[in-house]
XYZ file of C-alpha atoms in Angstrom:
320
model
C -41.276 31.372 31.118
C -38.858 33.322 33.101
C -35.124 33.198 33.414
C -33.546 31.693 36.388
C -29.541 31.163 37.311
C -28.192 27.778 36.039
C -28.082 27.012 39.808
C -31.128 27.747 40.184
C -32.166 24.120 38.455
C -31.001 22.211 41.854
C -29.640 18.862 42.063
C -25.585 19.719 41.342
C -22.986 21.548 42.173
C -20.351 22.856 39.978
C -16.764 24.163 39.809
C -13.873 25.117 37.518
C -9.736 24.639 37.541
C -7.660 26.521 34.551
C -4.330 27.543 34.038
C -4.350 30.999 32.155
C -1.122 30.677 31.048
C -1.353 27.574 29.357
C -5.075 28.364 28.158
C -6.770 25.090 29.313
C -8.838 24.036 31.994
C -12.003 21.796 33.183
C -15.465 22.426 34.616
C -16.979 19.476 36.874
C -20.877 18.801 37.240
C -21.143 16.827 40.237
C -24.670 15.129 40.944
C -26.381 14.961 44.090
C -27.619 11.525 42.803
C -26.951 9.224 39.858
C -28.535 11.404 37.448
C -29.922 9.567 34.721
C -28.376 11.065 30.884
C -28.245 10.974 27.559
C -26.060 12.092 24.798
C -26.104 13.221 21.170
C -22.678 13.666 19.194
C -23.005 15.772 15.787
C -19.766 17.154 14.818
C -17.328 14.738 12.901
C -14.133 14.761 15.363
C -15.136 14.097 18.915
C -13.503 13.585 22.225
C -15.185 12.069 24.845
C -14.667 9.156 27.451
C -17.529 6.499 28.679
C -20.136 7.596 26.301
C -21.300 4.025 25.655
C -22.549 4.260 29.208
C -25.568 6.761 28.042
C -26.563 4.153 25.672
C -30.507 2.937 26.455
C -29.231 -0.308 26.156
C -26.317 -0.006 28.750
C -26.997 -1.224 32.538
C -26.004 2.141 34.226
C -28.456 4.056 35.686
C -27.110 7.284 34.898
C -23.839 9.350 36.263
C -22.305 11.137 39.049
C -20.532 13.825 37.584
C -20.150 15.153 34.234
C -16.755 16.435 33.046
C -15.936 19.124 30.709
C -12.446 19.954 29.731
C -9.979 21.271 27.382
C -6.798 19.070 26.090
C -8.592 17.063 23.037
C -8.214 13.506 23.494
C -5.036 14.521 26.223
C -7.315 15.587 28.375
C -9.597 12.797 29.067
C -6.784 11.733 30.963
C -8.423 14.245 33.496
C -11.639 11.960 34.762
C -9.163 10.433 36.704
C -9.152 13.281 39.041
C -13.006 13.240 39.641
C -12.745 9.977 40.103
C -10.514 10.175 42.676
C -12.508 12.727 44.259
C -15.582 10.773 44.053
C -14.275 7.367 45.472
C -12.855 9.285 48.599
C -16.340 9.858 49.610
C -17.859 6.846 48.408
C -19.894 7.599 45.470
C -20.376 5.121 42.847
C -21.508 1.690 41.566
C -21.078 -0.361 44.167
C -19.114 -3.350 42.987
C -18.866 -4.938 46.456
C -14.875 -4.503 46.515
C -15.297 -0.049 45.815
C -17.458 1.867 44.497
C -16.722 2.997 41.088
C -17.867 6.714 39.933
C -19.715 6.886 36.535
C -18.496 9.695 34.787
C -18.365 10.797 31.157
C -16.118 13.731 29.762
C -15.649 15.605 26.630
C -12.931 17.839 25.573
C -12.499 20.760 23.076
C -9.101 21.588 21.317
C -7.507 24.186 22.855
C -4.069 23.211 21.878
C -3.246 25.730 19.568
C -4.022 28.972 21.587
C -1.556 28.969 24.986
C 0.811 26.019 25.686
C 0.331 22.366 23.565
C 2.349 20.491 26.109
C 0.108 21.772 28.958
C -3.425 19.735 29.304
C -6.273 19.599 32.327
C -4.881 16.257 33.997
C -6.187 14.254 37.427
C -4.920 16.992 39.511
C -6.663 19.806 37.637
C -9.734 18.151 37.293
C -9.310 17.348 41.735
C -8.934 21.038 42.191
C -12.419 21.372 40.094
C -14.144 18.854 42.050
C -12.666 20.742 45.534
C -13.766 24.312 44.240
C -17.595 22.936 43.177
C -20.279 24.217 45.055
C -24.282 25.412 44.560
C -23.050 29.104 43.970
C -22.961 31.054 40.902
C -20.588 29.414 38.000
C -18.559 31.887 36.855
C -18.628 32.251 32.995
C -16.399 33.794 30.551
C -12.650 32.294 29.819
C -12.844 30.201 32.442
C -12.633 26.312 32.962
C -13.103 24.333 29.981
C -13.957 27.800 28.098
C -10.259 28.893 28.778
C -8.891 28.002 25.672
C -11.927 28.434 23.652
C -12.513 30.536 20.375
C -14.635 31.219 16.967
C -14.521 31.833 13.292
C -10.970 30.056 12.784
C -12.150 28.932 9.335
C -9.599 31.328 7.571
C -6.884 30.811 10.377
C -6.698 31.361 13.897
C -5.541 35.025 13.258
C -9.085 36.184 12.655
C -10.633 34.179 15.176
C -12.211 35.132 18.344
C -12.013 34.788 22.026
C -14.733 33.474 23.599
C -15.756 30.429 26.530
C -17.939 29.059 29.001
C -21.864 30.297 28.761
C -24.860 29.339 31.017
C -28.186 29.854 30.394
C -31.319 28.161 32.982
C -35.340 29.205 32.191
C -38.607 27.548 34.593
C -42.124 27.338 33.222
C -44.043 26.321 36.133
C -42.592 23.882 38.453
C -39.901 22.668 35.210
C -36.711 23.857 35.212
C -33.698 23.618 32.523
C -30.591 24.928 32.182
C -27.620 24.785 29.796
C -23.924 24.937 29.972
C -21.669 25.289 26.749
C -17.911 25.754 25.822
C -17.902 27.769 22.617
C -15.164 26.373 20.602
C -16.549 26.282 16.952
C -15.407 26.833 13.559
C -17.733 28.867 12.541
C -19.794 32.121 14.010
C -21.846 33.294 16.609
C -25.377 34.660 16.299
C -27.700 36.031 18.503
C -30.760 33.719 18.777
C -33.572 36.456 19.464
C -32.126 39.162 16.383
C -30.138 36.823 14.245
C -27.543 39.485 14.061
C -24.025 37.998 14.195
C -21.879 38.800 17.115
C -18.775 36.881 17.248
C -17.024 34.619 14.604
C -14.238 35.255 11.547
C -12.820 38.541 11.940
C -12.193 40.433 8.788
C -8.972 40.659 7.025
C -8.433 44.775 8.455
C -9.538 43.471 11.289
C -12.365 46.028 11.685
C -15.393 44.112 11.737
C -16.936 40.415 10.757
C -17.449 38.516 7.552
C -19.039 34.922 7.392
C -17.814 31.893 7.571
C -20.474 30.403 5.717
C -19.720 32.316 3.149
C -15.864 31.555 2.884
C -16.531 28.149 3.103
C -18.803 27.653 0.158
C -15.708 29.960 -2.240
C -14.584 26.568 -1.572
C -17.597 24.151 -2.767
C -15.441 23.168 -5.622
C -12.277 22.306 -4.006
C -12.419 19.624 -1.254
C -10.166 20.630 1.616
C -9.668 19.794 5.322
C -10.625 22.612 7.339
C -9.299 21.401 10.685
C -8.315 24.653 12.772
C -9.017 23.024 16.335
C -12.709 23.556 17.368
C -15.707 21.329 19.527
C -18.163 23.004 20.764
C -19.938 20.619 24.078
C -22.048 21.265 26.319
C -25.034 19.784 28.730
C -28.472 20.355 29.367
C -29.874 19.760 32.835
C -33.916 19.497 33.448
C -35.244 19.021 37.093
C -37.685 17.230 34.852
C -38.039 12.815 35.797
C -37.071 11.464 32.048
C -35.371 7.813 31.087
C -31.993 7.582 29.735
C -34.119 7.427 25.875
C -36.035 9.688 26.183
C -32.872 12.356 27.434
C -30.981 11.200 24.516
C -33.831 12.753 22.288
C -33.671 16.223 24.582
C -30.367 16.076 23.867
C -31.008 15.834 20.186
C -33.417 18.285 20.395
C -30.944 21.129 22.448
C -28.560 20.374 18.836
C -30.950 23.010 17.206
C -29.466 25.335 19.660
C -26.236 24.793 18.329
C -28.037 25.131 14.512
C -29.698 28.354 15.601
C -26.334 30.270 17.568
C -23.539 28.813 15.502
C -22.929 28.629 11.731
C -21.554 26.865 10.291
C -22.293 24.023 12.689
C -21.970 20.324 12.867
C -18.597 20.093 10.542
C -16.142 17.274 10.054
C -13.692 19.936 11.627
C -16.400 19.621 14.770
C -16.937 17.459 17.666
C -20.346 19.080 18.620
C -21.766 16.777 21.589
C -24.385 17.743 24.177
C -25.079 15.712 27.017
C -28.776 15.794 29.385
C -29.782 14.934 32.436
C -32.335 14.177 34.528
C -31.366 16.142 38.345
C -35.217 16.210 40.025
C -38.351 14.404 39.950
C -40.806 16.957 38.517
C -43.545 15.979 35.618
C -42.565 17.522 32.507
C -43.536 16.906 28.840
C -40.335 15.638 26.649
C -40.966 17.928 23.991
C -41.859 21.036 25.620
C -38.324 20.239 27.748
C -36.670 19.587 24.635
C -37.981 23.033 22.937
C -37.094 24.226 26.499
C -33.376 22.622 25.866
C -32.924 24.055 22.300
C -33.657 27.659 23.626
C -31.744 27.762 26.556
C -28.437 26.265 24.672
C -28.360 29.079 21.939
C -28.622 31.107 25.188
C -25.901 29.948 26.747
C -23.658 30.567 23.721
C -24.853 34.251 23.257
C -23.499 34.031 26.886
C -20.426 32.315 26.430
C -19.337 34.938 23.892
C -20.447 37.597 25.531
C -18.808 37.060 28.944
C -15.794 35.970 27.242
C -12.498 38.136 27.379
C -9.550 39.199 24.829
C -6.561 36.392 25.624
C -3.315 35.645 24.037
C -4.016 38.228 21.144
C -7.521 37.339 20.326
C -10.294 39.894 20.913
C -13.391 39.027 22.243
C -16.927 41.067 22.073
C -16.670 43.074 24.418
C -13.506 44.493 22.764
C -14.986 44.621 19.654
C -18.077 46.921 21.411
């Protein structure tokens, strides 16, 4: 196995609109083809738009783009914008009056952290569809990672800035990336050490505690622990694999989430990953799935680490 850029795994392009100052943003995965995809949704408050599409049961074939964005359920207003794009140069399911662009979105909550009354709309999501192209995607606070942070179990005054991660490995002629927006309750850990890296900050302000272990002080006394958070993300093989069996990859990258992030998978949660299928190559499902799981915690080693302090939050490299 050896590590390639996300790029590298062929079949998309890619791009990213923000506005700094409000602290949202979106990141567009545009596919050279209808890319066949599945999805698994874990956490307990999602946002997301089409989904029903990725069922195995569904007609569609797969999707054109894939759109990642901050706003919570505001945002999804925001696929308008790539549809837009898409229909201006005739990509979609032909209906035999237009073509009409398949694409599914999820949002994190980013609300809290720059301006509420400023979400990615159509036109943000246009300007991410105009910058996309087969080059390096930045990562960092960027995009749909804008906005993002950890460890907000306690409050958002311990938490920490982090955002957008990619991660891509190829064993052989297989290839598989991930891309994730770090937005979770809980903390960060590194996936090779264990050691935790990002997440609740402590009360001084000098260091980390565990989230884990503030939340179960409070086995005995049911509370909502709402604070904003989603984590999403996608997994892309160049691997040929049905809408079924990418729904179990996608399953199967969710234990990258389990091994990077804890606590994961929360009520206050709307952990989703999404794969697809961008090539033709022969690949085993659960070697690609393994594949899936270890490039995901990847990515969100990467997302934190890339990540810089905004509007008063420190990130790790300020903590380093």
């Amino acid at each position: 196995m050896k590590e390639i850029g996300f790029m590298e795994v062929g079949g998309f392009r890619a791009g990213h609109a923000q506005d700094l100052e409000a602290g949202t943003g979106c990141t567009v995965l545009l596919f050279d083809e209808c890319a066949p995809a599945g999805v698994d949704i874990r956490g307990g408050g999602p946002a997301s738009r089409e989904t029903p599409l990725l069922d195995p049961r569904m007609d569609a074939k797969g999707l054109h783009a894939l759109l990642l964005s901050g706003g919570s359920a505001f945002g999804l207003d925001a696929a308008g914008g790539v549809m837009r794009w898409l229909e201006e140069r005739g990509v979609g399911f032909d209906t035999g009056v237009t073509r009409v662009p398949l694409v599914c979105q999820s949002c994190i909550f980013d609300l809290a952290l720059g301006r509420m009354d400023v979400r990615p709309d159509a036109e943000m999501a246009y300007r991410a569809c105009e910058a996309a192209s087969r080059e390096a995607l930045p990562q960092g606070c960027v995009g749909a990672g804008t906005g993002a942070c950890v460890g907000k179990y306690r409050g958002r005054e311990y938490a920490m800035k982090t955002g957008v991660g990619t991660f891509a490995v190829q064993v052989g002629a297989v290839r598989v990336g991930a891309i994730v927006v770090l937005n979770a309750l809980g903390d960060v850990f590194d996936i090779d050490t264990g050691r935790q890296i990002a997440g609740m900050r402590a009360e001084n302000g000098s260091g980390l505690r565990s989230s884990e272990a503030e939340l179960w002080k409070d086995a005995g006394q049911p509370r909502d622990p709402f604070t904003g958070n989603t984590t999403i993300g996608a997994v892309l093989t160049n691997g040929a694999f049905t809408k079924g069996e990418l729904g179990k990859i996608a399953s199967m990258a969710h234990n990258g989430y389990a091994r990077a992030i804890r606590p994961v998978h929360t009520t206050a949660d709307g952990d989703s990953i999404y794969a697809l299928s961008v090539g033709k190559a022969s690949a085993d499902l659960n070697a690609v799935g393994s594949l899936a799981a270890y490039a995901m915690g990847r990515a969100i080693g990467c997302a934190a680490a890339s990540a810089c302090g905004m509007f008063g939050l420190p990130s790790l490299s300020d903590l380093r």
